[in-house]
Amino acid sequence: MDAMSLILGLESSCDETAAALVTSDRQILAHKLAGQEDAHRPYGGVVPEIAARAHVEVLAPLVEAALAEAGVTLAEVDAIAATAGPGLIGGVMVGLMTGKALALAAGKPLVAVNHLEGHALSPRLADATLDFPYLLLLVSGGHCQLLLVEGVGRYRRLATTIDDAAGEAFDKTAKLLRLGFPGGPAVERAAALGDPRAVPLPRPLVGSGEPHFSFAGLKSAVARAANDYSPEDLAASFQQAVVDCLVDRTRRALAGIAPTALVVAGGVAANKAVRAALEALAAEHGLRFVAPPLWLCTDNAAMIAWAGAERFAAGWTDPLDIPPRPRWPLDPDAEQVRGAGVKA
Ligand code: KG4
Ligand code: ZN
């Protein structure tokens, strides 16, 4: 049995600044998070420059607060894990540079974590019994992918989006329907008051022989119907269409593999309709269904610390000159698919 290690995790790749302390035996000693919703709300979306400046202001105090809450000092930390991409480059630079500075000052190893790997492994932080390989539906604001998670650092991409990410579609729909920001939760709230069968909307690529996702046509169809239906009915019908797409594409992927479980992660996994439909799909296949708790689905630093813990246990650390990366696919062998959902 390996000795227990303590990892400090940093996250700053989009619009959440976060620091967390997590142990290799899955204790979350502290997780601190500062959202930036108020700063971005006037623009109806995340403004990269504003995001980067906000990360600079709050990351160091969050690290201090996390250490205080956990009752540990930097000297007691075994490694520092920081998101090194993909994401908005200004924010990624803030977090990675902070991680490097702390690693250098405290004489600790640095683990550069792929943000997507943070999401991909987060279900194993919440559930010690989740074994490889599992099929992961990773649905966030920047990504919509089906990945066979074969081990730490071993991800086979089975499908991705050819245009928008699912969360991006939620965000754009919320903006179009003037439901508020951030978009996903706003659409979910409005959808609860509407009829999912009210508006006839397309299900792009459903039933198609190709494995990928597409949401751009759905978003345009919502725009065309916007004047003829209530926002609640539009939101409910949109959400149902997204759910149908996610389920159909995941069912297709399941046909060719034998995973231990169906797992969902990423911000859109916080959506209760999405979770319920995937749970039913897993049951249909006699598979375990695993979804991290809601707070662990959206961006946070505990998932980065945990991915850092898994990499550190494998003996993988990174040099201090490792560069921040705006794009960083989890499966380097996967073919490039046009437009594959990368945040602006
Ligand atoms: O993983 P995440 O926090 O950040 C990225 O790495 O993208 O995901 C954020 C995305 C946003 O597009 C947000 O609208 C969406 O997840 N989201 C939701 C819900 N909560 C967050 N989408 C649908 N329903 C929700 N309840
Ligand atoms: Zn994310």
Coordinates of C-alpha atoms and ligand atoms in Angstrom, one line a residue:
M1 CA 0.0 0.0 0.0
D2 CA 1.3 3.4 -0.9
A3 CA 1.9 6.1 1.8
M4 CA -0.9 8.6 2.0
S5 CA 0.0 11.9 0.2
L6 CA -1.5 15.4 0.4
I7 CA -2.1 17.4 -2.7
L8 CA -2.8 21.1 -3.2
G9 CA -4.9 21.6 -6.3
L10 CA -5.4 24.9 -8.2
E11 CA -8.1 25.6 -10.8
S12 CA -8.4 28.8 -12.9
S13 CA -9.1 27.7 -16.5
C14 CA -12.5 29.4 -17.0
D15 CA -14.6 31.5 -14.6
E16 CA -14.1 29.7 -11.3
T17 CA -11.0 30.3 -9.2
A18 CA -10.4 27.4 -6.8
A19 CA -7.9 25.9 -4.4
A20 CA -8.3 22.5 -2.6
L21 CA -6.4 20.1 -0.4
V22 CA -7.2 16.4 -1.0
T23 CA -5.4 13.3 0.2
S24 CA -4.7 10.2 -1.8
D25 CA -7.2 8.3 0.4
R26 CA -9.9 10.6 -0.8
Q27 CA -10.2 13.0 2.1
I28 CA -11.2 16.5 1.0
L29 CA -9.6 18.6 3.7
A30 CA -10.6 21.9 2.2
H31 CA -12.1 23.2 -1.1
K32 CA -12.4 26.9 -1.7
L33 CA -14.0 28.4 -4.7
A34 CA -14.7 32.0 -5.9
G35 CA -17.1 32.4 -8.8
Q36 CA -17.1 35.4 -11.1
E37 CA -20.7 35.4 -12.2
D38 CA -21.3 39.0 -11.2
A39 CA -18.3 40.3 -13.1
H40 CA -19.4 38.5 -16.4
R41 CA -23.2 38.9 -16.1
P42 CA -23.4 42.3 -17.8
Y43 CA -21.8 40.7 -20.9
G44 CA -23.9 37.5 -20.9
G45 CA -20.8 35.3 -21.1
V46 CA -17.3 34.9 -19.8
V47 CA -15.0 37.7 -20.8
P48 CA -11.4 36.2 -20.9
E49 CA -9.6 39.4 -19.8
I50 CA -11.9 40.0 -16.9
A51 CA -11.6 36.3 -15.9
A52 CA -7.8 36.4 -15.9
R53 CA -7.7 39.6 -13.7
A54 CA -10.1 38.1 -11.2
H55 CA -8.1 34.9 -10.9
V56 CA -5.0 37.0 -10.1
E57 CA -6.8 38.8 -7.3
V58 CA -8.3 35.8 -5.5
L59 CA -6.2 32.8 -6.1
A60 CA -3.4 33.4 -3.5
P61 CA -6.0 34.3 -0.8
L62 CA -7.9 31.1 -1.6
V63 CA -4.8 29.0 -1.2
E64 CA -4.2 30.6 2.2
A65 CA -7.8 30.0 3.2
A66 CA -7.7 26.4 2.0
L67 CA -4.5 25.7 4.0
A68 CA -6.0 27.3 7.1
E69 CA -9.2 25.3 6.8
A70 CA -7.3 22.1 6.4
G71 CA -5.0 23.1 9.3
V72 CA -1.9 22.3 7.3
T73 CA 1.1 24.3 6.0
L74 CA 2.6 24.3 2.6
A75 CA 5.5 22.3 4.0
E76 CA 3.2 19.4 4.7
V77 CA 1.9 19.2 1.2
D78 CA 3.5 16.4 -1.0
A79 CA 2.8 17.9 -4.4
I80 CA 1.1 20.9 -6.1
A81 CA -1.3 20.2 -8.9
A82 CA -2.4 23.0 -11.2
T83 CA -4.6 23.1 -14.3
A84 CA -2.2 23.6 -17.2
G85 CA -5.0 23.6 -19.9
P86 CA -7.2 23.5 -21.9
G87 CA -9.0 26.7 -21.2
L88 CA -8.9 30.5 -21.4
I89 CA -5.2 31.0 -21.7
G90 CA -4.9 34.1 -19.4
G91 CA -6.6 32.2 -16.5
V92 CA -4.6 29.0 -17.1
M93 CA -1.4 31.0 -16.9
V94 CA -2.4 32.5 -13.6
G95 CA -3.1 29.1 -12.0
L96 CA -0.1 27.4 -13.5
M97 CA 2.3 30.2 -12.7
T98 CA 1.0 30.3 -9.1
G99 CA 1.5 26.5 -8.9
K100 CA 5.0 26.8 -10.2
A101 CA 5.9 29.6 -7.8
L102 CA 4.5 27.6 -4.8
A103 CA 6.3 24.5 -5.9
L104 CA 9.6 26.4 -6.3
A105 CA 9.3 28.3 -3.0
A106 CA 8.3 25.2 -1.0
G107 CA 10.5 22.8 -2.8
K108 CA 7.6 20.6 -3.8
P109 CA 7.0 18.7 -7.1
L110 CA 4.5 20.2 -9.6
V111 CA 1.9 18.1 -11.3
A112 CA 0.5 19.8 -14.4
V113 CA -3.1 18.6 -14.8
N114 CA -5.3 18.6 -17.9
H115 CA -8.6 20.1 -16.8
L116 CA -10.5 17.4 -18.7
E117 CA -8.6 14.8 -16.8
G118 CA -9.7 16.5 -13.6
H119 CA -13.4 16.0 -14.7
A120 CA -12.6 12.5 -16.1
L121 CA -11.2 11.2 -12.8
S122 CA -13.4 13.2 -10.4
P123 CA -15.9 10.3 -10.2
R124 CA -13.2 8.2 -8.6
L125 CA -12.7 10.8 -5.9
A126 CA -16.3 10.5 -4.9
D127 CA -16.5 6.7 -5.4
A128 CA -13.6 4.5 -4.3
T129 CA -15.1 1.4 -6.0
L130 CA -15.2 2.9 -9.5
D131 CA -12.8 0.8 -11.6
F132 CA -11.3 1.2 -15.0
P133 CA -12.4 1.0 -17.8
Y134 CA -15.5 3.2 -17.6
L135 CA -17.4 5.0 -20.2
L136 CA -17.4 8.7 -19.4
L137 CA -19.7 11.3 -20.9
L138 CA -17.9 14.5 -20.3
V139 CA -20.3 17.4 -20.8
S140 CA -19.1 20.9 -20.0
G141 CA -19.2 24.4 -21.4
G142 CA -16.2 23.7 -23.6
H143 CA -16.5 20.0 -24.3
C144 CA -18.9 17.2 -25.2
Q145 CA -17.1 13.9 -25.5
L146 CA -17.5 10.2 -24.9
L147 CA -14.3 8.8 -23.5
L148 CA -13.3 5.3 -22.5
V149 CA -11.3 5.9 -19.4
E150 CA -8.9 2.9 -19.4
G151 CA -6.6 4.1 -16.7
V152 CA -4.9 7.2 -15.3
G153 CA -3.5 9.0 -18.4
R154 CA -5.2 6.5 -20.7
Y155 CA -8.3 8.0 -22.4
R156 CA -9.8 6.8 -25.7
R157 CA -12.1 9.4 -27.3
L158 CA -15.0 7.6 -28.9
A159 CA -17.0 10.8 -29.8
T160 CA -16.9 14.5 -29.7
T161 CA -19.0 17.4 -30.9
I162 CA -18.6 18.6 -34.4
D163 CA -19.8 22.1 -33.5
D164 CA -21.0 23.4 -30.1
A165 CA -20.4 21.8 -26.7
A166 CA -23.6 20.8 -24.8
G167 CA -23.0 23.4 -22.1
E168 CA -22.3 26.1 -24.7
A169 CA -25.7 25.2 -26.3
F170 CA -27.3 25.7 -22.9
D171 CA -25.5 29.0 -22.4
K172 CA -26.5 30.3 -25.9
T173 CA -30.1 29.2 -25.4
A174 CA -30.3 31.0 -22.1
K175 CA -28.9 34.2 -23.6
L176 CA -31.3 33.9 -26.6
L177 CA -34.3 33.4 -24.2
R178 CA -33.0 36.1 -21.8
L179 CA -33.1 33.6 -18.9
G180 CA -30.0 34.9 -17.2
F181 CA -26.4 33.9 -16.6
P182 CA -24.9 31.4 -16.0
G183 CA -27.1 29.7 -18.6
G184 CA -27.3 26.0 -17.8
P185 CA -28.9 26.4 -14.4
A186 CA -31.2 29.1 -15.7
V187 CA -32.4 26.9 -18.6
E188 CA -33.0 24.0 -16.1
R189 CA -35.1 26.3 -13.8
A190 CA -37.2 27.6 -16.7
A191 CA -37.5 24.1 -18.1
A192 CA -39.1 22.9 -14.9
L193 CA -42.0 25.2 -15.6
G194 CA -42.5 24.2 -19.3
D195 CA -43.7 21.4 -21.5
P196 CA -40.8 19.4 -23.1
R197 CA -43.2 18.3 -26.0
A198 CA -44.4 21.8 -26.8
V199 CA -41.8 22.9 -29.4
P200 CA -40.8 20.6 -32.2
L201 CA -37.0 20.7 -32.3
P202 CA -34.5 18.6 -34.2
R203 CA -32.2 16.0 -32.6
P204 CA -29.0 16.5 -34.7
L205 CA -27.2 13.2 -35.6
V206 CA -29.6 11.0 -33.5
G207 CA -29.7 7.6 -35.2
S208 CA -26.8 8.5 -37.4
G209 CA -24.0 6.0 -38.1
E210 CA -21.3 8.4 -37.1
P211 CA -20.4 8.6 -33.4
H212 CA -20.3 12.3 -32.8
F213 CA -22.5 15.0 -31.3
S214 CA -23.9 18.2 -32.8
F215 CA -25.8 21.0 -31.2
A216 CA -25.6 24.0 -33.5
G217 CA -28.7 23.1 -35.5
L218 CA -30.7 22.7 -32.3
K219 CA -29.7 26.1 -31.0
S220 CA -30.7 27.7 -34.4
A221 CA -34.0 25.9 -34.3
V222 CA -34.7 27.4 -30.8
A223 CA -33.9 30.9 -32.3
R224 CA -36.4 30.4 -35.1
A225 CA -39.1 29.2 -32.7
A226 CA -38.4 31.9 -30.1
N227 CA -41.3 34.2 -31.0
D228 CA -43.9 31.5 -31.2
Y229 CA -43.6 29.8 -27.7
S230 CA -43.1 30.7 -24.1
P231 CA -39.5 30.8 -22.8
E232 CA -40.5 28.0 -20.4
D233 CA -41.8 25.7 -23.2
L234 CA -38.7 26.5 -25.3
A235 CA -36.4 25.8 -22.4
A236 CA -38.1 22.5 -21.6
S237 CA -38.2 21.4 -25.2
F238 CA -34.6 22.4 -25.7
Q239 CA -33.4 20.5 -22.6
Q240 CA -35.3 17.4 -23.8
A241 CA -33.7 17.6 -27.2
V242 CA -30.2 17.8 -25.6
V243 CA -31.1 14.9 -23.3
D244 CA -32.3 12.8 -26.3
C245 CA -29.0 13.6 -28.2
L246 CA -26.8 12.7 -25.2
V247 CA -28.7 9.4 -24.6
D248 CA -28.7 8.3 -28.3
R249 CA -25.0 9.0 -28.8
T250 CA -24.1 7.3 -25.5
R251 CA -26.2 4.3 -26.4
R252 CA -24.4 4.0 -29.7
A253 CA -21.0 4.1 -27.9
L254 CA -22.0 1.5 -25.4
A255 CA -22.8 -1.0 -28.3
G256 CA -19.1 -1.6 -29.0
I257 CA -17.5 -1.7 -25.5
A258 CA -17.8 -3.5 -22.1
P259 CA -17.1 -0.8 -19.4
T260 CA -17.5 -1.3 -15.7
A261 CA -19.9 1.7 -15.4
L262 CA -21.5 4.6 -17.2
V263 CA -20.1 7.8 -15.7
V264 CA -21.1 11.4 -16.3
A265 CA -19.0 14.4 -15.4
G266 CA -18.6 18.1 -16.3
G267 CA -20.8 21.1 -15.6
V268 CA -23.8 19.8 -17.6
A269 CA -23.8 16.7 -15.4
A270 CA -25.3 19.0 -12.8
N271 CA -28.5 18.9 -14.8
K272 CA -31.1 16.6 -13.2
A273 CA -32.8 15.7 -16.4
V274 CA -29.5 14.7 -18.0
R275 CA -28.6 12.6 -14.9
A276 CA -31.9 10.9 -14.8
A277 CA -31.9 9.9 -18.5
L278 CA -28.3 8.6 -18.3
E279 CA -29.2 6.6 -15.2
A280 CA -32.1 5.0 -17.1
L281 CA -29.7 4.2 -20.0
A282 CA -27.3 2.6 -17.7
A283 CA -30.0 0.5 -16.1
E284 CA -31.1 -0.6 -19.6
H285 CA -27.6 -2.0 -20.1
G286 CA -27.3 -3.5 -16.7
L287 CA -24.5 -1.1 -15.9
R288 CA -23.6 0.9 -12.8
F289 CA -24.3 4.6 -13.1
V290 CA -21.9 7.0 -11.4
A291 CA -22.2 10.7 -11.2
P292 CA -20.2 12.9 -8.9
P293 CA -22.1 15.1 -6.4
L294 CA -23.2 18.3 -8.1
W295 CA -20.5 20.6 -6.7
L296 CA -17.9 18.2 -8.0
C297 CA -19.4 18.3 -11.5
T298 CA -18.9 22.0 -12.1
D299 CA -15.3 23.4 -12.1
N300 CA -13.5 23.1 -8.8
A301 CA -10.0 22.4 -7.5
A302 CA -10.8 19.2 -5.6
M303 CA -11.0 17.4 -8.9
I304 CA -7.6 18.9 -10.0
A305 CA -6.0 17.9 -6.7
W306 CA -7.4 14.4 -7.1
A307 CA -6.2 14.0 -10.7
G308 CA -2.9 15.3 -9.3
A309 CA -3.0 12.7 -6.6
E310 CA -3.6 9.9 -9.2
R311 CA -0.8 11.1 -11.4
F312 CA 1.6 11.6 -8.4
A313 CA 0.9 8.1 -7.2
A314 CA 1.9 6.9 -10.7
G315 CA 5.2 8.7 -10.3
W316 CA 4.4 11.5 -12.8
T317 CA 5.5 15.0 -12.0
D318 CA 6.3 17.9 -14.4
P319 CA 9.2 20.3 -14.9
L320 CA 8.7 23.9 -13.9
D321 CA 9.1 25.0 -17.6
I322 CA 6.0 23.2 -18.7
P323 CA 3.9 25.6 -20.8
P324 CA 0.2 26.5 -20.3
R325 CA -1.9 25.1 -23.2
P326 CA -5.1 26.7 -24.5
R327 CA -5.9 23.4 -26.3
W328 CA -4.9 20.0 -24.9
P329 CA -6.8 16.9 -26.1
L330 CA -7.0 14.1 -23.6
D331 CA -6.6 11.5 -26.4
P332 CA -3.8 12.7 -28.7
D333 CA -4.6 9.9 -31.2
A334 CA -8.2 11.0 -31.8
E335 CA -8.8 12.5 -35.2
Q336 CA -9.4 16.3 -35.3
V337 CA -13.1 16.9 -35.7
R338 CA -14.1 20.3 -37.1
G339 CA -15.0 22.9 -34.6
A340 CA -14.7 20.5 -31.7
G341 CA -16.2 22.6 -28.9
V342 CA -13.4 24.7 -27.6
K343 CA -14.4 27.8 -25.6
A344 CA -13.7 31.1 -27.2
Ligands
KG4_1 O1 -17.4 22.0 -16.3 P1 -17.8 23.4 -16.2 O2 -18.1 24.0 -14.8 O3 -16.8 24.4 -16.9 C1 -16.2 24.0 -18.1 O4 -15.1 23.4 -18.0 O5 -16.8 24.3 -19.2 O6 -19.1 23.5 -17.1 C2 -19.8 24.7 -17.2 C3 -21.0 24.5 -18.1 C4 -21.7 25.7 -18.6 O7 -21.9 25.7 -19.9 C5 -23.0 25.7 -17.8 O8 -24.1 26.3 -18.4 C6 -23.2 24.2 -17.7 O9 -21.9 23.6 -17.5 N1 -24.1 23.8 -16.6 C7 -25.4 23.3 -16.8 C8 -25.9 23.2 -15.5 N2 -25.0 23.7 -14.6 C9 -23.9 24.1 -15.3 N3 -26.0 23.0 -17.9 C10 -27.2 22.5 -17.7 N4 -27.9 22.4 -16.6 C11 -27.3 22.7 -15.4 N5 -27.9 22.6 -14.2
ZN2 ZN -14.7 22.1 -16.6

